C-alpha cells in the first residue's frame, strides 16, 4: 500500500546543483546576510520557552529519518 502527499509553496526554490544537500544536517538555503534570521538566532529562547529549528537545516533530514524508519521515504523536487 502506498500513500503520496504533495506539498508545494511559492518560495524561490532550491538550485538544482544544491538539491541533494538539503538532506545534509545543518544545510540551509537561508542567506547568511539575512538580518531577520540573525536577529532571531541571537534571541534568548531559553527564557521565552520557544524553541527554534526553522531555517537551521534539521527539518528535512530528520523527517526523512522518520520516514525511512517507518518503511517510507521522502523525495524532493524543485521546479
mmCIF file of N, CA, C and O in Angstrom:
data_model
loop_
_atom_site.group_PDB
_atom_site.id
_atom_site.type_symbol
_atom_site.label_atom_id
_atom_site.label_comp_id
_atom_site.label_asym_id
_atom_site.label_seq_id
_atom_site.Cartn_x
_atom_site.Cartn_y
_atom_site.Cartn_z
ATOM 1 N N UNK A 1 0.850 -1.178 0.000
ATOM 2 C CA UNK A 1 0.000 0.000 0.000
ATOM 3 C C UNK A 1 0.893 1.237 0.000
ATOM 4 O O UNK A 1 1.855 1.325 0.745
ATOM 5 N N UNK A 2 0.571 2.207 -0.825
ATOM 6 C CA UNK A 2 1.350 3.442 -0.916
ATOM 7 C C UNK A 2 0.457 4.645 -0.653
ATOM 8 O O UNK A 2 -0.717 4.653 -1.019
ATOM 9 N N UNK A 3 1.044 5.620 -0.027
ATOM 10 C CA UNK A 3 0.367 6.897 0.197
ATOM 11 C C UNK A 3 1.290 7.981 -0.315
ATOM 12 O O UNK A 3 2.485 7.992 -0.017
ATOM 13 N N UNK A 4 0.767 8.885 -1.102
ATOM 14 C CA UNK A 4 1.560 10.003 -1.598
ATOM 15 C C UNK A 4 0.980 11.317 -1.109
ATOM 16 O O UNK A 4 -0.238 11.494 -1.071
ATOM 17 N N UNK A 5 1.857 12.197 -0.715
ATOM 18 C CA UNK A 5 1.452 13.531 -0.271
ATOM 19 C C UNK A 5 2.293 14.530 -1.040
ATOM 20 O O UNK A 5 3.520 14.423 -1.072
ATOM 21 N N UNK A 6 1.662 15.487 -1.657
ATOM 22 C CA UNK A 6 2.378 16.516 -2.399
ATOM 23 C C UNK A 6 2.210 17.841 -1.679
ATOM 24 O O UNK A 6 1.101 18.240 -1.337
ATOM 25 N N UNK A 7 3.313 18.507 -1.432
ATOM 26 C CA UNK A 7 3.309 19.806 -0.778
ATOM 27 C C UNK A 7 3.987 20.791 -1.715
ATOM 28 O O UNK A 7 5.025 20.493 -2.292
ATOM 29 N N UNK A 8 3.413 21.950 -1.869
ATOM 30 C CA UNK A 8 4.049 22.972 -2.708
ATOM 31 C C UNK A 8 4.012 24.308 -1.985
ATOM 32 O O UNK A 8 3.223 24.515 -1.075
ATOM 33 N N UNK A 9 4.922 25.175 -2.381
ATOM 34 C CA UNK A 9 4.943 26.519 -1.826
ATOM 35 C C UNK A 9 5.285 27.493 -2.936
ATOM 36 O O UNK A 9 5.438 27.108 -4.086
ATOM 37 N N UNK A 10 5.384 28.735 -2.586
ATOM 38 C CA UNK A 10 5.705 29.755 -3.577
ATOM 39 C C UNK A 10 7.047 30.400 -3.258
ATOM 40 O O UNK A 10 7.271 31.557 -3.578
ATOM 41 N N UNK A 11 7.916 29.636 -2.627
ATOM 42 C CA UNK A 11 9.257 30.118 -2.321
ATOM 43 C C UNK A 11 10.090 30.197 -3.587
ATOM 44 O O UNK A 11 9.644 29.860 -4.680
ATOM 45 N N UNK A 12 11.310 30.606 -3.440
ATOM 46 C CA UNK A 12 12.189 30.783 -4.584
ATOM 47 C C UNK A 12 12.760 29.501 -5.154
ATOM 48 O O UNK A 12 13.403 29.506 -6.190
ATOM 49 N N UNK A 13 12.530 28.382 -4.482
ATOM 50 C CA UNK A 13 13.062 27.119 -4.953
ATOM 51 C C UNK A 13 14.499 26.909 -4.503
ATOM 52 O O UNK A 13 15.112 27.771 -3.887
ATOM 53 N N UNK A 14 15.016 25.759 -4.814
ATOM 54 C CA UNK A 14 16.384 25.391 -4.473
ATOM 55 C C UNK A 14 17.116 25.135 -5.777
ATOM 56 O O UNK A 14 16.623 24.383 -6.617
ATOM 57 N N UNK A 15 18.292 25.728 -5.967
ATOM 58 C CA UNK A 15 19.044 25.479 -7.200
ATOM 59 C C UNK A 15 19.303 23.979 -7.369
ATOM 60 O O UNK A 15 19.600 23.278 -6.397
ATOM 61 N N UNK A 16 19.171 23.495 -8.595
ATOM 62 C CA UNK A 16 19.310 22.059 -8.856
ATOM 63 C C UNK A 16 20.674 21.510 -8.438
ATOM 64 O O UNK A 16 20.768 20.360 -8.021
ATOM 65 N N UNK A 17 21.727 22.328 -8.512
ATOM 66 C CA UNK A 17 23.053 21.841 -8.121
ATOM 67 C C UNK A 17 23.196 21.705 -6.603
ATOM 68 O O UNK A 17 24.149 21.111 -6.121
ATOM 69 N N UNK A 18 22.246 22.225 -5.841
ATOM 70 C CA UNK A 18 22.296 22.124 -4.374
ATOM 71 C C UNK A 18 21.176 21.250 -3.814
ATOM 72 O O UNK A 18 21.065 21.094 -2.608
ATOM 73 N N UNK A 19 20.397 20.667 -4.688
ATOM 74 C CA UNK A 19 19.212 19.916 -4.268
ATOM 75 C C UNK A 19 19.551 18.738 -3.356
ATOM 76 O O UNK A 19 18.849 18.486 -2.376
ATOM 77 N N UNK A 20 20.615 18.014 -3.614
ATOM 78 C CA UNK A 20 20.971 16.865 -2.775
ATOM 79 C C UNK A 20 21.477 17.285 -1.395
ATOM 80 O O UNK A 20 21.438 16.497 -0.458
ATOM 81 N N UNK A 21 21.930 18.524 -1.264
ATOM 82 C CA UNK A 21 22.457 18.985 0.031
ATOM 83 C C UNK A 21 21.364 19.177 1.074
ATOM 84 O O UNK A 21 21.652 19.237 2.260
ATOM 85 N N UNK A 22 20.102 19.277 0.670
ATOM 86 C CA UNK A 22 19.030 19.506 1.648
ATOM 87 C C UNK A 22 18.903 18.350 2.636
ATOM 88 O O UNK A 22 18.309 18.510 3.695
ATOM 89 N N UNK A 23 19.479 17.191 2.328
ATOM 90 C CA UNK A 23 19.427 16.046 3.229
ATOM 91 C C UNK A 23 20.590 16.060 4.214
ATOM 92 O O UNK A 23 20.655 15.213 5.107
ATOM 93 N N UNK A 24 21.525 16.994 4.070
ATOM 94 C CA UNK A 24 22.655 17.129 4.992
ATOM 95 C C UNK A 24 22.235 17.965 6.196
ATOM 96 O O UNK A 24 21.619 19.018 6.038
ATOM 97 N N UNK A 25 22.594 17.491 7.376
ATOM 98 C CA UNK A 25 22.286 18.260 8.579
ATOM 99 C C UNK A 25 22.992 19.614 8.542
ATOM 100 O O UNK A 25 24.126 19.717 8.100
ATOM 101 N N UNK A 26 22.327 20.618 8.988
ATOM 102 C CA UNK A 26 22.819 21.995 9.087
ATOM 103 C C UNK A 26 22.919 22.718 7.757
ATOM 104 O O UNK A 26 23.374 23.853 7.718
ATOM 105 N N UNK A 27 22.498 22.101 6.666
ATOM 106 C CA UNK A 27 22.482 22.824 5.395
ATOM 107 C C UNK A 27 21.200 23.644 5.336
ATOM 108 O O UNK A 27 20.116 23.167 5.620
ATOM 109 N N UNK A 28 21.324 24.893 4.980
ATOM 110 C CA UNK A 28 20.175 25.782 4.896
ATOM 111 C C UNK A 28 20.291 26.639 3.653
ATOM 112 O O UNK A 28 21.391 26.999 3.232
ATOM 113 N N UNK A 29 19.160 26.949 3.057
ATOM 114 C CA UNK A 29 19.153 27.845 1.903
ATOM 115 C C UNK A 29 18.947 29.293 2.333
ATOM 116 O O UNK A 29 18.894 30.181 1.494
ATOM 117 N N UNK A 30 18.849 29.527 3.628
ATOM 118 C CA UNK A 30 18.696 30.888 4.138
ATOM 119 C C UNK A 30 20.041 31.606 4.007
ATOM 120 O O UNK A 30 21.075 31.096 4.433
ATOM 121 N N UNK A 31 20.012 32.762 3.403
ATOM 122 C CA UNK A 31 21.249 33.522 3.186
ATOM 123 C C UNK A 31 21.868 33.958 4.507
ATOM 124 O O UNK A 31 21.177 34.317 5.454
ATOM 125 N N UNK A 32 23.201 33.917 4.577
ATOM 126 C CA UNK A 32 23.903 34.314 5.801
ATOM 127 C C UNK A 32 23.715 35.787 6.120
ATOM 128 O O UNK A 32 23.796 36.186 7.268
ATOM 129 N N UNK A 33 23.458 36.593 5.110
ATOM 130 C CA UNK A 33 23.282 38.022 5.342
ATOM 131 C C UNK A 33 21.826 38.383 5.651
ATOM 132 O O UNK A 33 21.476 39.549 5.670
ATOM 133 N N UNK A 34 21.002 37.391 5.921
ATOM 134 C CA UNK A 34 19.606 37.628 6.257
ATOM 135 C C UNK A 34 19.530 38.207 7.666
ATOM 136 O O UNK A 34 19.677 37.502 8.661
ATOM 137 N N UNK A 35 19.316 39.503 7.770
ATOM 138 C CA UNK A 35 19.335 40.208 9.054
ATOM 139 C C UNK A 35 18.249 39.696 9.988
ATOM 140 O O UNK A 35 18.492 39.487 11.173
ATOM 141 N N UNK A 36 17.057 39.452 9.461
ATOM 142 C CA UNK A 36 15.967 38.987 10.321
ATOM 143 C C UNK A 36 16.318 37.640 10.953
ATOM 144 O O UNK A 36 16.098 37.431 12.133
ATOM 145 N N UNK A 37 16.889 36.718 10.172
ATOM 146 C CA UNK A 37 17.269 35.430 10.723
ATOM 147 C C UNK A 37 18.338 35.599 11.798
ATOM 148 O O UNK A 37 18.275 34.956 12.841
ATOM 149 N N UNK A 38 19.298 36.458 11.562
ATOM 150 C CA UNK A 38 20.347 36.684 12.554
ATOM 151 C C UNK A 38 19.766 37.219 13.854
ATOM 152 O O UNK A 38 20.205 36.844 14.939
ATOM 153 N N UNK A 39 18.768 38.094 13.762
ATOM 154 C CA UNK A 39 18.119 38.607 14.968
ATOM 155 C C UNK A 39 17.404 37.491 15.717
ATOM 156 O O UNK A 39 17.460 37.405 16.937
ATOM 157 N N UNK A 40 16.745 36.613 14.971
ATOM 158 C CA UNK A 40 16.026 35.500 15.598
ATOM 159 C C UNK A 40 17.010 34.568 16.296
ATOM 160 O O UNK A 40 16.796 34.136 17.425
ATOM 161 N N UNK A 41 18.105 34.263 15.624
ATOM 162 C CA UNK A 41 19.083 33.333 16.194
ATOM 163 C C UNK A 41 19.765 33.896 17.430
ATOM 164 O O UNK A 41 20.214 33.141 18.287
ATOM 165 N N UNK A 42 19.852 35.209 17.539
ATOM 166 C CA UNK A 42 20.511 35.804 18.697
ATOM 167 C C UNK A 42 19.550 36.016 19.872
ATOM 168 O O UNK A 42 19.965 36.428 20.940
ATOM 169 N N UNK A 43 18.268 35.715 19.699
ATOM 170 C CA UNK A 43 17.282 35.864 20.764
ATOM 171 C C UNK A 43 17.481 34.767 21.807
ATOM 172 O O UNK A 43 17.819 33.642 21.474
ATOM 173 N N UNK A 44 17.277 35.108 23.046
ATOM 174 C CA UNK A 44 17.420 34.134 24.123
ATOM 175 C C UNK A 44 16.122 33.336 24.251
ATOM 176 O O UNK A 44 15.175 33.747 24.907
ATOM 177 N N UNK A 45 16.100 32.189 23.613
ATOM 178 C CA UNK A 45 14.893 31.372 23.623
ATOM 179 C C UNK A 45 14.746 30.564 24.899
ATOM 180 O O UNK A 45 13.684 30.060 25.193
ATOM 181 N N UNK A 46 15.810 30.419 25.659
ATOM 182 C CA UNK A 46 15.715 29.671 26.915
ATOM 183 C C UNK A 46 14.743 30.354 27.865
ATOM 184 O O UNK A 46 13.965 29.706 28.553
ATOM 185 N N UNK A 47 14.784 31.678 27.905
ATOM 186 C CA UNK A 47 13.891 32.417 28.801
ATOM 187 C C UNK A 47 12.465 32.448 28.271
ATOM 188 O O UNK A 47 11.516 32.431 29.038
ATOM 189 N N UNK A 48 12.305 32.501 26.955
ATOM 190 C CA UNK A 48 10.965 32.627 26.394
ATOM 191 C C UNK A 48 10.243 31.294 26.303
ATOM 192 O O UNK A 48 9.032 31.252 26.153
ATOM 193 N N UNK A 49 11.003 30.174 26.360
ATOM 194 C CA UNK A 49 10.378 28.863 26.243
ATOM 195 C C UNK A 49 10.080 28.473 24.811
ATOM 196 O O UNK A 49 9.456 27.457 24.557
ATOM 197 N N UNK A 50 10.508 29.281 23.865
ATOM 198 C CA UNK A 50 10.273 28.997 22.450
ATOM 199 C C UNK A 50 11.519 28.334 21.880
ATOM 200 O O UNK A 50 12.620 28.817 22.058
ATOM 201 N N UNK A 51 11.336 27.234 21.188
ATOM 202 C CA UNK A 51 12.467 26.573 20.539
ATOM 203 C C UNK A 51 12.551 27.017 19.094
ATOM 204 O O UNK A 51 11.546 27.301 18.467
ATOM 205 N N UNK A 52 13.756 27.087 18.550
ATOM 206 C CA UNK A 52 13.934 27.497 17.159
ATOM 207 C C UNK A 52 14.672 26.414 16.401
ATOM 208 O O UNK A 52 15.763 26.030 16.784
ATOM 209 N N UNK A 53 14.082 25.894 15.372
ATOM 210 C CA UNK A 53 14.754 24.972 14.472
ATOM 211 C C UNK A 53 14.559 25.388 13.022
ATOM 212 O O UNK A 53 15.266 24.915 12.156
ATOM 213 N N UNK A 54 13.586 26.240 12.737
ATOM 214 C CA UNK A 54 13.321 26.652 11.369
ATOM 215 C C UNK A 54 14.507 27.348 10.742
ATOM 216 O O UNK A 54 15.069 28.272 11.307
ATOM 217 N N UNK A 55 14.900 26.898 9.554
ATOM 218 C CA UNK A 55 15.997 27.525 8.832
ATOM 219 C C UNK A 55 17.374 27.040 9.236
ATOM 220 O O UNK A 55 18.369 27.505 8.710
ATOM 221 N N UNK A 56 17.441 26.071 10.161
ATOM 222 C CA UNK A 56 18.738 25.606 10.636
ATOM 223 C C UNK A 56 19.208 24.330 9.940
ATOM 224 O O UNK A 56 20.307 23.862 10.191
ATOM 225 N N UNK A 57 18.374 23.753 9.087
ATOM 226 C CA UNK A 57 18.798 22.591 8.321
ATOM 227 C C UNK A 57 18.579 21.253 9.005
ATOM 228 O O UNK A 57 19.317 20.305 8.755
ATOM 229 N N UNK A 58 17.569 21.147 9.849
ATOM 230 C CA UNK A 58 17.303 19.881 10.517
ATOM 231 C C UNK A 58 15.971 19.257 10.101
ATOM 232 O O UNK A 58 15.798 18.047 10.235
ATOM 233 N N UNK A 59 15.041 20.035 9.622
ATOM 234 C CA UNK A 59 13.691 19.544 9.325
ATOM 235 C C UNK A 59 13.639 18.431 8.303
ATOM 236 O O UNK A 59 13.069 17.360 8.554
ATOM 237 N N UNK A 60 14.215 18.631 7.135
ATOM 238 C CA UNK A 60 14.163 17.597 6.102
ATOM 239 C C UNK A 60 14.973 16.351 6.458
ATOM 240 O O UNK A 60 14.467 15.238 6.290
ATOM 241 N N UNK A 61 16.210 16.490 6.965
ATOM 242 C CA UNK A 61 16.939 15.269 7.328
ATOM 243 C C UNK A 61 16.235 14.437 8.404
ATOM 244 O O UNK A 61 16.164 13.213 8.295
ATOM 245 N N UNK A 62 15.698 15.087 9.413
ATOM 246 C CA UNK A 62 15.006 14.350 10.480
ATOM 247 C C UNK A 62 13.720 13.735 9.951
ATOM 248 O O UNK A 62 13.389 12.582 10.252
ATOM 249 N N UNK A 63 12.990 14.469 9.124
ATOM 250 C CA UNK A 63 11.756 13.938 8.541
ATOM 251 C C UNK A 63 12.041 12.702 7.693
ATOM 252 O O UNK A 63 11.293 11.721 7.730
ATOM 253 N N UNK A 64 13.143 12.741 6.943
ATOM 254 C CA UNK A 64 13.494 11.585 6.119
ATOM 255 C C UNK A 64 13.868 10.387 6.988
ATOM 256 O O UNK A 64 13.508 9.251 6.681
ATOM 257 N N UNK A 65 14.563 10.625 8.096
ATOM 258 C CA UNK A 65 14.894 9.524 9.007
ATOM 259 C C UNK A 65 13.636 8.851 9.554
ATOM 260 O O UNK A 65 13.553 7.625 9.613
ATOM 261 N N UNK A 66 12.665 9.657 9.953
ATOM 262 C CA UNK A 66 11.409 9.092 10.446
ATOM 263 C C UNK A 66 10.712 8.298 9.347
ATOM 264 O O UNK A 66 10.206 7.200 9.586
ATOM 265 N N UNK A 67 10.663 8.848 8.148
ATOM 266 C CA UNK A 67 10.004 8.145 7.042
ATOM 267 C C UNK A 67 10.690 6.807 6.768
ATOM 268 O O UNK A 67 10.023 5.781 6.599
ATOM 269 N N UNK A 68 12.017 6.794 6.727
ATOM 270 C CA UNK A 68 12.759 5.559 6.482
ATOM 271 C C UNK A 68 12.536 4.555 7.608
ATOM 272 O O UNK A 68 12.374 3.347 7.363
ATOM 273 N N UNK A 69 12.509 5.032 8.832
ATOM 274 C CA UNK A 69 12.287 4.164 9.983
ATOM 275 C C UNK A 69 10.953 3.429 9.872
ATOM 276 O O UNK A 69 10.834 2.263 10.220
ATOM 277 N N UNK A 70 9.943 4.134 9.384
ATOM 278 C CA UNK A 70 8.611 3.538 9.266
ATOM 279 C C UNK A 70 8.358 2.901 7.906
ATOM 280 O O UNK A 70 7.220 2.602 7.546
ATOM 281 N N UNK A 71 9.436 2.697 7.128
ATOM 282 C CA UNK A 71 9.301 1.982 5.862
ATOM 283 C C UNK A 71 8.960 2.845 4.663
ATOM 284 O O UNK A 71 8.601 2.325 3.616
ATOM 285 N N UNK A 72 9.069 4.145 4.800
ATOM 286 C CA UNK A 72 8.756 5.026 3.692
ATOM 287 C C UNK A 72 9.984 5.768 3.206
ATOM 288 O O UNK A 72 11.107 5.344 3.417
ATOM 289 N N UNK A 73 9.768 6.878 2.564
ATOM 290 C CA UNK A 73 10.847 7.729 2.087
ATOM 291 C C UNK A 73 10.270 9.111 1.772
ATOM 292 O O UNK A 73 9.060 9.282 1.716
ATOM 293 N N UNK A 74 11.141 10.052 1.585
ATOM 294 C CA UNK A 74 10.749 11.404 1.182
ATOM 295 C C UNK A 74 11.594 11.771 -0.024
ATOM 296 O O UNK A 74 12.803 11.538 -0.036
ATOM 297 N N UNK A 75 10.965 12.339 -1.015
ATOM 298 C CA UNK A 75 11.706 12.850 -2.170
ATOM 299 C C UNK A 75 11.358 14.316 -2.340
ATOM 300 O O UNK A 75 10.338 14.802 -1.863
ATOM 301 N N UNK A 76 12.211 15.003 -3.035
ATOM 302 C CA UNK A 76 12.064 16.451 -3.185
ATOM 303 C C UNK A 76 12.334 16.849 -4.625
ATOM 304 O O UNK A 76 13.276 16.352 -5.247
ATOM 305 N N UNK A 77 11.498 17.718 -5.146
ATOM 306 C CA UNK A 77 11.710 18.258 -6.491
ATOM 307 C C UNK A 77 11.571 19.771 -6.418
ATOM 308 O O UNK A 77 10.637 20.281 -5.806
ATOM 309 N N UNK A 78 12.508 20.465 -6.989
ATOM 310 C CA UNK A 78 12.441 21.924 -7.038
ATOM 311 C C UNK A 78 12.181 22.314 -8.477
ATOM 312 O O UNK A 78 12.976 22.024 -9.368
ATOM 313 N N UNK A 79 11.052 22.930 -8.720
ATOM 314 C CA UNK A 79 10.644 23.262 -10.087
ATOM 315 C C UNK A 79 10.993 24.668 -10.469
ATOM 316 O O UNK A 79 11.001 25.562 -9.718
#
